[in-house]
XYZ file of C-alpha atoms in Angstrom:
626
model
C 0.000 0.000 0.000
C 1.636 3.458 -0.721
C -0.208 6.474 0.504
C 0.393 10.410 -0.733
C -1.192 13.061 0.593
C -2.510 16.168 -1.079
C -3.900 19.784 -0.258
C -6.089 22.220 -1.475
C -7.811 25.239 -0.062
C -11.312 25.724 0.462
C -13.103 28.872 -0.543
C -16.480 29.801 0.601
C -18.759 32.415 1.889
C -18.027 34.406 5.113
C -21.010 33.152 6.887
C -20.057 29.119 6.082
C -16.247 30.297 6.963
C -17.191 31.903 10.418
C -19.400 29.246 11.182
C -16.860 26.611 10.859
C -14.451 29.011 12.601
C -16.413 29.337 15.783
C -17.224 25.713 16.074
C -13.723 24.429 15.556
C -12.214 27.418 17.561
C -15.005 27.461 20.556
C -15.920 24.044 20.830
C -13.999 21.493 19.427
C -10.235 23.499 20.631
C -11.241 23.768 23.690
C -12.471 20.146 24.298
C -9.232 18.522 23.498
C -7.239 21.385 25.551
C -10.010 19.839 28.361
C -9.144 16.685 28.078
C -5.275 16.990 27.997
C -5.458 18.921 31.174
C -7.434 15.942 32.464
C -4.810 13.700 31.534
C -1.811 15.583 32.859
C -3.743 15.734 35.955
C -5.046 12.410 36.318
C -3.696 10.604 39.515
C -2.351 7.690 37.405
C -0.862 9.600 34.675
C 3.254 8.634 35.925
C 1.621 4.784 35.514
C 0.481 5.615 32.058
C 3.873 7.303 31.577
C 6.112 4.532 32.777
C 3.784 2.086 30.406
C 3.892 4.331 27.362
C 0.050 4.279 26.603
C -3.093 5.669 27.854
C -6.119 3.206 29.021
C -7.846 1.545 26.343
C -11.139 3.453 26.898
C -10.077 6.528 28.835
C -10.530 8.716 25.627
C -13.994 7.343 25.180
C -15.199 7.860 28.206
C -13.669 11.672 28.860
C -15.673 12.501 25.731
C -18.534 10.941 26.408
C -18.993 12.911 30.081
C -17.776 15.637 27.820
C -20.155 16.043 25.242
C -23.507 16.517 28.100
C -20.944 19.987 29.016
C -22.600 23.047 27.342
C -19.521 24.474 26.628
C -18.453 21.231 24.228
C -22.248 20.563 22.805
C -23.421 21.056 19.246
C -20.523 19.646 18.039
C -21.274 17.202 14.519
C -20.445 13.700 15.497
C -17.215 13.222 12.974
C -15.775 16.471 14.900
C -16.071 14.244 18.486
C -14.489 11.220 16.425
C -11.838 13.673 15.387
C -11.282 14.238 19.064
C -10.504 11.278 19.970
C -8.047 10.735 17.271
C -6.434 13.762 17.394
C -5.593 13.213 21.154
C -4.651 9.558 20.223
C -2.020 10.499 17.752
C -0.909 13.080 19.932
C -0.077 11.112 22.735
C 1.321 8.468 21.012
C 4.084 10.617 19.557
C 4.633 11.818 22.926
C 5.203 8.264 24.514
C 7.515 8.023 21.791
C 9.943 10.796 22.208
C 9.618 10.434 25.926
C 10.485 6.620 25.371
C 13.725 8.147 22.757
C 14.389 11.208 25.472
C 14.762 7.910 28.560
C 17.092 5.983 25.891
C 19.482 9.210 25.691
C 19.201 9.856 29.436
C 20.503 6.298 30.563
C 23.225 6.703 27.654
C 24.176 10.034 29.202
C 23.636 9.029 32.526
C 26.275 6.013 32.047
C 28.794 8.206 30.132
C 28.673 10.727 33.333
C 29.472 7.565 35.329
C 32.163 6.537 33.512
C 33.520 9.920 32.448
C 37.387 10.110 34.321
C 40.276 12.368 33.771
C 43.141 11.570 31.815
C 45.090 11.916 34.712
C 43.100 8.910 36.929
C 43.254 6.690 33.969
C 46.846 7.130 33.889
C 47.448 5.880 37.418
C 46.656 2.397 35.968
C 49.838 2.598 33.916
C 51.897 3.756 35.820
C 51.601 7.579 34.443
C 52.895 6.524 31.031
C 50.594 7.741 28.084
C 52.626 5.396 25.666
C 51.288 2.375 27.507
C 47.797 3.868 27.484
C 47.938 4.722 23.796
C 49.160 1.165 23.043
C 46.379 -0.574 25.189
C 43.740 1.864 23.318
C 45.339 0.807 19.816
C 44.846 -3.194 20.580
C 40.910 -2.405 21.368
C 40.589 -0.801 18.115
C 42.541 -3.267 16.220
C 39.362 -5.810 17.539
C 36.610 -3.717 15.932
C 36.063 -3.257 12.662
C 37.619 -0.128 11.056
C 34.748 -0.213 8.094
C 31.969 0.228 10.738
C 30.770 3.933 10.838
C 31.755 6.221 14.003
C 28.719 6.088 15.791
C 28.444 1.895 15.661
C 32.330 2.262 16.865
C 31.546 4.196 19.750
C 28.355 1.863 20.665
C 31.371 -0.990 20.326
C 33.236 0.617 22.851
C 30.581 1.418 25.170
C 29.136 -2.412 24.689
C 32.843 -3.942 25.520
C 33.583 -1.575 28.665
C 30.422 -3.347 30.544
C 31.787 -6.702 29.272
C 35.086 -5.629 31.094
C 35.564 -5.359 34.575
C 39.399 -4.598 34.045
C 40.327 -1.296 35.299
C 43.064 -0.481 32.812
C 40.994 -1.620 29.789
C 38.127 0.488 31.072
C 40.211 3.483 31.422
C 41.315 2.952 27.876
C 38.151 2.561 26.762
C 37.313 5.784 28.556
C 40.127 7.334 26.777
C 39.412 6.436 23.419
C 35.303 7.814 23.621
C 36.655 11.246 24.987
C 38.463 11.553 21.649
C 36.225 10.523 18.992
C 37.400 6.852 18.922
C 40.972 7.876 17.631
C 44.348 8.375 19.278
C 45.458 11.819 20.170
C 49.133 13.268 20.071
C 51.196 12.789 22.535
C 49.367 15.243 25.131
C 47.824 14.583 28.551
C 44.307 15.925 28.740
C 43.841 19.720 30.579
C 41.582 19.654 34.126
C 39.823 22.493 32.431
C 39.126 20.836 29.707
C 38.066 17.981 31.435
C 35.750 19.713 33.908
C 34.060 21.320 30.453
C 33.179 18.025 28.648
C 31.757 16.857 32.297
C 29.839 20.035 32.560
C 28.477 19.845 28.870
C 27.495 16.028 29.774
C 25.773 16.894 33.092
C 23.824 20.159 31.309
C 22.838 17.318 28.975
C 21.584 14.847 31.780
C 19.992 17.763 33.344
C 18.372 19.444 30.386
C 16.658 15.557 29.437
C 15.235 15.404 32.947
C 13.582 18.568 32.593
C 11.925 17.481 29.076
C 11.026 13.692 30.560
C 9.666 15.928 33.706
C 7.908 18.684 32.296
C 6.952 18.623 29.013
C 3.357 17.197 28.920
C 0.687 18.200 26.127
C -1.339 21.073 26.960
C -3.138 22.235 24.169
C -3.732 24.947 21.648
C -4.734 28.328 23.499
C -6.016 30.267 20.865
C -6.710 33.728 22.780
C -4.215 35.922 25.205
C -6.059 35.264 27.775
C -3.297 32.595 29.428
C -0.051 34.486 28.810
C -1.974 37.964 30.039
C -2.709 36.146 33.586
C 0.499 34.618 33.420
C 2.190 38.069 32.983
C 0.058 39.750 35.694
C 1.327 36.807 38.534
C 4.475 37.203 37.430
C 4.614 41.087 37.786
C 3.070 40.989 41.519
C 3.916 37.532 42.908
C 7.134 36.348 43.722
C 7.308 32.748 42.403
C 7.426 29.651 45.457
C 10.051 27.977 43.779
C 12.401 27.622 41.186
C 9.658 25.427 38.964
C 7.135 27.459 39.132
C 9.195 30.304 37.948
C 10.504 28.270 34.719
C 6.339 27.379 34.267
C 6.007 31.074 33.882
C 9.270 32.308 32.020
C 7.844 29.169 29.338
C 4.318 30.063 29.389
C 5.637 33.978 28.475
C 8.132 32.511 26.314
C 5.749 30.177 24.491
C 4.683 31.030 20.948
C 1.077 29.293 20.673
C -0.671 28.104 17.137
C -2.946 30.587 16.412
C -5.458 28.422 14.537
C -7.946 25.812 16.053
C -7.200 22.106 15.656
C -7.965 20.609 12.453
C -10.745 18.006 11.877
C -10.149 14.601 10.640
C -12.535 12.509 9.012
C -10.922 8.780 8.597
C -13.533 7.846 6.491
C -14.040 8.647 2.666
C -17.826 9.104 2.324
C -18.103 11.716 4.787
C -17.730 13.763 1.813
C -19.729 14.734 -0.873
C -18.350 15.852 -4.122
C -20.291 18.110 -6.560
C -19.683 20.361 -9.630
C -21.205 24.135 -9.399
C -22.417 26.127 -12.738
C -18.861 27.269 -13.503
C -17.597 24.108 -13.882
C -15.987 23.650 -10.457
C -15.425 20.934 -7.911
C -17.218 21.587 -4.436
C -17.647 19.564 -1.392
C -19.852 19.260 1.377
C -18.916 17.510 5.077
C -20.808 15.192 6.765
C -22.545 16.824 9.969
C -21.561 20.564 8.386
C -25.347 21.080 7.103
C -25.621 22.408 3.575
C -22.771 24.432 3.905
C -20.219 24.247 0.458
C -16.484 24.483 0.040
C -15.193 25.056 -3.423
C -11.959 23.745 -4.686
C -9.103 25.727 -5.206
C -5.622 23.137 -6.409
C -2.610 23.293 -7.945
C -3.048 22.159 -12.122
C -1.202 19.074 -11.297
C -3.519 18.035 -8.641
C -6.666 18.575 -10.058
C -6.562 15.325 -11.909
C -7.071 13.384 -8.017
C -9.737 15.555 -6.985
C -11.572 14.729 -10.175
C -11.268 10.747 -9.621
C -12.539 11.732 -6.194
C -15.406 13.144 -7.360
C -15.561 10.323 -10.059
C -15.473 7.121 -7.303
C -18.267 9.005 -5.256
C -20.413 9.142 -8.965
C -20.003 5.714 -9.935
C -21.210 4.370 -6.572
C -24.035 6.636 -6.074
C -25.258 5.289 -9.989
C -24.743 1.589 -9.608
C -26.113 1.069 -5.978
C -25.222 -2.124 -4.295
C -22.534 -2.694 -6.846
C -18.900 -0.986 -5.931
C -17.698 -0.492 -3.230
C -16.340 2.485 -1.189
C -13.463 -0.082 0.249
C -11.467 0.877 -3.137
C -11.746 4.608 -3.588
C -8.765 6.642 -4.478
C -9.401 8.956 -1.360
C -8.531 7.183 1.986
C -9.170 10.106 4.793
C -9.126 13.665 4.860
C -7.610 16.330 7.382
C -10.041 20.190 7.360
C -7.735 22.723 8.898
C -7.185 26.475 9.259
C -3.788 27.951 8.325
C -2.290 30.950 8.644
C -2.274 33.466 6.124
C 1.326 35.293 6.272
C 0.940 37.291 3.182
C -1.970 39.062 4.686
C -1.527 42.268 6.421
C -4.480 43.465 7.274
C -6.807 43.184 9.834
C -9.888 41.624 10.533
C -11.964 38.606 11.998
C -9.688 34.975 12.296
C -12.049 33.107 9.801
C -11.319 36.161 7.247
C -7.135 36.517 7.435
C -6.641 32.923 8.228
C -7.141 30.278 5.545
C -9.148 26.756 5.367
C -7.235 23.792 3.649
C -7.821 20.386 2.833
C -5.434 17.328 2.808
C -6.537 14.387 0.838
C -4.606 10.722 1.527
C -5.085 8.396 -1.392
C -4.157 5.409 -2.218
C -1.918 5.649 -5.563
C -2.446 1.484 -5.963
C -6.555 2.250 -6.853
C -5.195 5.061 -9.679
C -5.398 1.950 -12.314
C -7.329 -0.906 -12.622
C -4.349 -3.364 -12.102
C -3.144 -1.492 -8.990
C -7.327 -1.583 -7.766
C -7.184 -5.272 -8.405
C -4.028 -6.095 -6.186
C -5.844 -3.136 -3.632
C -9.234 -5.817 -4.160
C -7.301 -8.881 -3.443
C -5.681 -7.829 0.223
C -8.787 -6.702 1.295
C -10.658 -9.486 0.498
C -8.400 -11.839 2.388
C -9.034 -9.297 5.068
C -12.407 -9.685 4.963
C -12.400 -13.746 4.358
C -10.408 -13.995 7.755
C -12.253 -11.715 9.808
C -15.761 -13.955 8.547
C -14.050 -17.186 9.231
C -13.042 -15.927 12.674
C -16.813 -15.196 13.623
C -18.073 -18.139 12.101
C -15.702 -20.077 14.686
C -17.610 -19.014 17.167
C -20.547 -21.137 18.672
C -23.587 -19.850 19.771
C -23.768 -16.130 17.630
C -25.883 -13.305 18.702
C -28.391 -12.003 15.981
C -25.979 -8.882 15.870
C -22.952 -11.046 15.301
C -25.132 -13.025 12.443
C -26.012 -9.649 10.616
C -22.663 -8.797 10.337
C -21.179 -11.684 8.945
C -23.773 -11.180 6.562
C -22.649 -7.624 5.917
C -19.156 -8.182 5.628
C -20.430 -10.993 2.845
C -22.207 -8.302 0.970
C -18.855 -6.237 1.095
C -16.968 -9.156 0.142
C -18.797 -9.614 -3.300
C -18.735 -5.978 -4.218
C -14.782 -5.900 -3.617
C -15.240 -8.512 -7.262
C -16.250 -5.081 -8.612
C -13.447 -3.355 -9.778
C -14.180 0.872 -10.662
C -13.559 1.397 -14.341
C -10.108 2.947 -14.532
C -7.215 3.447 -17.180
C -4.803 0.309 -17.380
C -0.922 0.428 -16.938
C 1.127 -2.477 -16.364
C 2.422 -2.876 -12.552
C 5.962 -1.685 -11.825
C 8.064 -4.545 -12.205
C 11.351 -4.309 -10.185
C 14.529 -6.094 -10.211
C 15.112 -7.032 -6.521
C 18.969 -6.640 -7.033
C 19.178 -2.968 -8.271
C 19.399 -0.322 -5.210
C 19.621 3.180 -5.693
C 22.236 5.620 -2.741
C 21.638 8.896 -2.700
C 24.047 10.703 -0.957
C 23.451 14.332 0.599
C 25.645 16.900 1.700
C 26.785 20.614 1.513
C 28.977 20.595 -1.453
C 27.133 18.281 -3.386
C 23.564 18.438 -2.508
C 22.956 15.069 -4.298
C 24.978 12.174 -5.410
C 23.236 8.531 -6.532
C 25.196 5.690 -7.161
C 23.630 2.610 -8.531
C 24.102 -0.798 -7.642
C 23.670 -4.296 -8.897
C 23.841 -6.533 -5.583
C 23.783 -9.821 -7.284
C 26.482 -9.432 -9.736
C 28.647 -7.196 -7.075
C 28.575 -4.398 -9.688
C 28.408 -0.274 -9.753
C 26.206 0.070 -13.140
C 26.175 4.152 -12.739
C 27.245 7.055 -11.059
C 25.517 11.019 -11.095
C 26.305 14.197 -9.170
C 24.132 17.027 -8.782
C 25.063 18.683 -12.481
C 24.143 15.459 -14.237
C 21.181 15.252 -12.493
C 19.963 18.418 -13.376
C 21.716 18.927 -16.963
C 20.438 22.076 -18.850
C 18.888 23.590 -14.979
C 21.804 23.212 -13.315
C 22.279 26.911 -13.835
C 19.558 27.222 -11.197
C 21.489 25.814 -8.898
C 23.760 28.346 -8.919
C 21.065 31.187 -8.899
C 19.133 29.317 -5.893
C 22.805 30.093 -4.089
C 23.089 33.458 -4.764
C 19.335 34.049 -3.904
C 19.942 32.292 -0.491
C 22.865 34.885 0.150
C 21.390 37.688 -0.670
C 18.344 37.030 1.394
C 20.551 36.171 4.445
C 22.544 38.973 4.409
C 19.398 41.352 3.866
C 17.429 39.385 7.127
C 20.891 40.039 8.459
C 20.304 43.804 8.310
C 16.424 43.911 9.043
C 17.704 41.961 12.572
C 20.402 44.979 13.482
C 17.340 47.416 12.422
C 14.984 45.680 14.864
C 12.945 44.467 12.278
C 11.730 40.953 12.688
C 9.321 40.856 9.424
C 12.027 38.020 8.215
C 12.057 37.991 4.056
C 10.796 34.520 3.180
C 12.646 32.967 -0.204
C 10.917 32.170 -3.716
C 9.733 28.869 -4.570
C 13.038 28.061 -6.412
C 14.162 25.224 -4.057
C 11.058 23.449 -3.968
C 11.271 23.810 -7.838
C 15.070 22.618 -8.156
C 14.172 20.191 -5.057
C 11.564 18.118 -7.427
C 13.612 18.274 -11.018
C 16.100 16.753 -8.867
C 13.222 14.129 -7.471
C 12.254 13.748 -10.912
C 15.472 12.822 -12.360
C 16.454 10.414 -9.863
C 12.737 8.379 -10.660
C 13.582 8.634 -14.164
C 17.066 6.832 -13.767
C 15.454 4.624 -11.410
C 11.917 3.378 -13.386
C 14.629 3.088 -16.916
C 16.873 0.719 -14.691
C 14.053 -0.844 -12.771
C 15.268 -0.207 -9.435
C 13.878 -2.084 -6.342
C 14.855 0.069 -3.767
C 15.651 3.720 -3.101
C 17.623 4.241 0.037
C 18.514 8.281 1.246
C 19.382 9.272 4.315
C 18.533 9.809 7.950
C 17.179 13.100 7.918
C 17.985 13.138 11.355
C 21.376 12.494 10.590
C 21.817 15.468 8.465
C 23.129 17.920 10.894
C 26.038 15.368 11.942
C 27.003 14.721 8.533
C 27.427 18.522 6.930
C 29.276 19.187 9.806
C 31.553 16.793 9.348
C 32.061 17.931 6.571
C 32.535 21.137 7.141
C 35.073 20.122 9.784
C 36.664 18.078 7.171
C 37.877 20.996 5.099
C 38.719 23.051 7.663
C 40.820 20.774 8.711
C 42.522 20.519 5.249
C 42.261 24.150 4.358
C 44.001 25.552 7.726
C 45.673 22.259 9.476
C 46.546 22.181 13.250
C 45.118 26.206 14.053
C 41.777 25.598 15.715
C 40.758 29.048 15.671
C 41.306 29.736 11.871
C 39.318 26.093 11.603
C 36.151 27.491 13.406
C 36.365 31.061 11.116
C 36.401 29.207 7.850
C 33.985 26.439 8.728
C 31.788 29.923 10.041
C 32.653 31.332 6.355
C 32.230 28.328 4.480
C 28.589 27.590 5.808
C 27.595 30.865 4.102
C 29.308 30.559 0.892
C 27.924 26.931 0.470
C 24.234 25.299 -0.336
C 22.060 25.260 2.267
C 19.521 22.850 1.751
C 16.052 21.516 2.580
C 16.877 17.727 2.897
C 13.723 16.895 4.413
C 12.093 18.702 1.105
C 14.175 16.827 -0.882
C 13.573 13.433 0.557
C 10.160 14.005 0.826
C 9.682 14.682 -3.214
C 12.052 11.888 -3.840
C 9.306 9.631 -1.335
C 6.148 11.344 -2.918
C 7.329 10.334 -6.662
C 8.399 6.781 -5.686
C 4.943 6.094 -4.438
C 3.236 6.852 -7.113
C 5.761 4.166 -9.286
C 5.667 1.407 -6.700
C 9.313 1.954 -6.015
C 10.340 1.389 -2.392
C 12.202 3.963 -0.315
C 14.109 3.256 2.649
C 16.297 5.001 5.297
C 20.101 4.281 5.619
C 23.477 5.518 7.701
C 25.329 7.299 5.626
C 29.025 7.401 5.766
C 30.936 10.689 7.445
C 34.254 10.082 5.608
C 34.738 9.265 1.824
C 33.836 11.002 -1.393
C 29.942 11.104 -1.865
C 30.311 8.880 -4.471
C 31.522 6.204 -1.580
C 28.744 7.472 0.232
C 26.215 7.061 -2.042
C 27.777 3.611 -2.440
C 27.878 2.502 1.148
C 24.425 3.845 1.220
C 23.014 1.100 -0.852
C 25.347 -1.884 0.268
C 23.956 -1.094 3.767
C 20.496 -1.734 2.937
C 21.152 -4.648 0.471
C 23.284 -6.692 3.192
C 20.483 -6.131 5.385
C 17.820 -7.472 2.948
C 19.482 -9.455 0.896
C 21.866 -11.414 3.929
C 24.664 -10.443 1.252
C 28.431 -9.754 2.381
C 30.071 -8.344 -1.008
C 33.749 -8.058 -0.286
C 34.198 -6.181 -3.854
C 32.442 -3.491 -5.749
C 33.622 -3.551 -9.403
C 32.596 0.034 -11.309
């Protein structure tokens, strides 16, 4: 299944646009910002923390008390569904960072514990650094040199709780303070010492804070907060040091200033119409007889059409397809803020209304709707057989076996849709694309099987003839800096945004990769972390600093300070995303890899896509041949 997600806006009158304004901002805002303050307040919430989940029917029930509360009522029932989901998704990204945030705690916690001075660690030979240095080369000579840094330091952190040997946990110790490597012949400063153990312990402290304090709290879409918040804080003199940093953040904290949107998870909430000037409208489920008309992008208009398409079909031959395989999967109605609009007036008038469409790019043919058929009617065959197992059924349970049967023979149906053969890949090819400042884009491509390199392309073959724009992206990103630069020193904080350039060069350079990868049939597409990116263009920028100005650690920082300016600065995430949205739509599979800190970004590129095919093809190539 491979899901992309689209957006339009949605015009309408000022009356349909204020109603759906107050009822999102006065009712449906403030009933999640209720409930959240229910949770964080709830006697068992550090239980629910320490498991990572809320109850199974605490939602349910907090909006079911919820919804007999005049403040909450009148409320559609998709927008009290859309409650519960929102909240859902909410909290289960926060169990996950808090679950990443406890990971990096323990690892800083046990670094702190092991952190020692050069000069303790030296006492266990004797005060000789050569003996130190030699013990610290024999661990390294035992771990793989073709591993990447960070799985190098995890090796050393893994073998110094396997050792209970002093010396070879001092060594150990040693080699982590310096980046895995061997210094020169120099005996580590107290000061410096006592500033990595400071940095570490800021660390540990800062994470405690976040696992501690940071709890959801809502969207507060008036003043009315930070003005009371001000007011204490002006005549009151705070109990304690935490109840001063809840005020500094509540002052500090920069607040959403739309209501939450409104999802709808199912796809005939909707109904799709035409107006007199040839148009595409919509209507919402629970939203009266209010209309929305359709305002996309040229290239997306051609969805929003088969959505309106699907919805025609069904509604003509009733009983015959079935809504299971429509192109539109679930929608997301939300307000955004309209930054190109200076003037001022009423929310629902300087604040736009969007809508993002999910679809399912398998149903845009009739082969891809037939493979979409197949997988759900095993679905449905196994949840029928699983009833039927059953003794003794209710006259509920009966009915809907008998419904799911009915939904089982329409899924034969298939919507009448234009044919294209199914991407057919060859499970050996892999694609690395390797990112980083002076090469925004490098793909190497690989042939597992026959241990093989079939192509290479930088960032000018990629783009050919628009690699000029490239260039003129760079200057543009410059210019603006330096003239945000001087609107900061003026006091003026109305930040110049840039053009749409990027974006533009960002999908030519999607769009060329796809090309090079649906002509060679690739499998497999692997890029980046994206949370890796930071690490790796500095590294890089270390790199030649290091090369330009060698051994002078103050001329290193000043042209690595320089060189950031001069150089691309680029929206990997953009990028990535593009490369992701495009793949979809071809079947092609994109994945997430380490890449490599040292090496040309050709290597990189390479290593990128050996990573991913040892791990999914249990291959161990020993040698690339290009």
């Amino acid at each position: 299944m491979s899901l992309i997600t689209i957006q339009c806006r949605l015009v309408a009158s000022a009356d349909t646009r204020q109603f759906l304004w107050m009822l999102m901002s006065q009712k449906n805002t403030p009933l999640i910002n209720e409930i959240f303050m229910r949770i964080a307040e709830h006697p068992d919430f550090s239980v629910w923390k320490e498991k990572g989940k809320l109850p199974k029917n605490f939602l349910a029930q907090q909006i079911a008390e919820l919804k007999e509360d005049k403040r909450f009522q009148g409320q559609p029932c998709r927008f009290y569904a859309s409650v519960h989901k929102m909240i859902e998704y909410v909290y289960e990204s926060w169990f996950t960072i808090q679950d990443k945030n406890k990971f990096r705690l323990q690892g800083h916690t046990r670094w702190l514990e092991m952190l020692k001075p050069d000069t303790e660690i030296l006492q266990c030979f004797d005060g000789s650094l050569e003996k130190l240095q030699n013990q610290a080369r024999k661990i390294l000579d035992e771990i793989d040199s073709t591993l990447p840094h960070k799985r190098i330091i995890d090796q050393l952190f893994k073998e110094y709780e396997r050792i209970n040997d002093p010396r070879i946990q001092g060594a150990i110790v040693y080699l982590i303070k310096n980046g895995a490597s061997i210094p020169d012949n120099k005996v580590e400063t107290e000061k410096k010492y006592k500033k990595l153990k400071r940095k570490v312990e800021i660390q540990v402290n800062k994470l405690k804070e976040q696992i501690e304090i940071s709890v959801p709290t809502g969207r507060e879409l008036n003043d009315q907060k930070w003005l009371d918040t001000l007011i204490l804080a002006s005549t009151t003199m705070p109990l304690n040091q935490a109840q001063c940093d809840h005020w500094f953040s509540v002052l500090q904290q920069n607040s959403p200033c739309v209501p939450y949107p409104i999802i709808y998870q199912t796809n005939e909430d909707l109904r799709w119409s035409i107006n007199d000037k040839n148009r595409l409208c919509v209507q919402f489920s629970g939203l009266g007889g209010h209309l929305f008309t359709i305002y996309c992008d040229s290239r997306q208009l051609s969805y929003f059409r088969r959505f309106y398409e699907d919805q025609g079909l069904k509604k003509s031959h009733k009983d015959k397809f079935s809504s299971a395989l429509f192109t539109l999967r679930s929608i997301l109605l939300l307000w955004k803020e309209d930054k190109t609009n200076k003037t001022k007036g009423e929310p629902w008038q300087i604040n736009r209304l969007y809508l993002h469409c999910t679809l399912e790019t398998d149903c845009w043919t009739v082969e891809g709707t037939q493979v979409v058929a197949q997988r759900k009617q095993k679905e449905v065959l196994n949840i029928i057989d699983g009833m039927k197992e059953k003794d003794d059924l209710r006259d509920t349970q009966k009915k809907f076996i008998q419904s799911k049967q009915t939904s089982l023979a329409r899924l034969n149906n298939i919507f009448p849709r234009p044919s294209k053969p199914i991407y057919q890949a060859n499970p050996d090819l892999y694609l690395g694309v390797a990112m980083g400042l002076q090469e925004p884009v490098t793909i190497a491509l690989v042939d597992v099987s026959q241990e093989k390199v079939i192509l290479y392309r930088n960032i000018k073959q990629l783009l050919g003839d628009n690699y000029h724009l490239l260039r003129k992206r760079r200057n543009e990103k410059q210019k603006l800096s330096h003239q945000n630069h001087k609107a900061k020193k003026r006091a003026n904080f109305q930040q110049k945004g840039e053009s749409n350039l990027g974006e533009y060069v960002d999908r030519l350079i999607a769009k060329s990769i796809l090309k090079i990868a649906q002509e060679y049939k690739v499998s497999t597409i692997i890029v980046p972390r994206l949370k890796q990116m930071r690490s790796i263009t500095e590294a890089e920028v270390q790199a030649r600093a290091e090369e330009k100005i060698p051994e002078y650690k103050e001329g290193q920082r000043k042209y690595a300070k320089d060189y950031r300016v001069q150089v691309h600065q680029w929206s990997y995430g953009r990028l990535i995303d593009n490369i992701k949205g495009n793949s979809s739509k071809l079947g092609i599979v994109v994945e997430e890899g380490t890449q490599p800190k040292q090496g040309t970004f050709t290597d990189k590129a390479l290593q990128l896509a050996l990573s991913s095919s040892k791990t999914n093809h249990k291959a161990n190539p020993t040698k690339i041949n290009s």
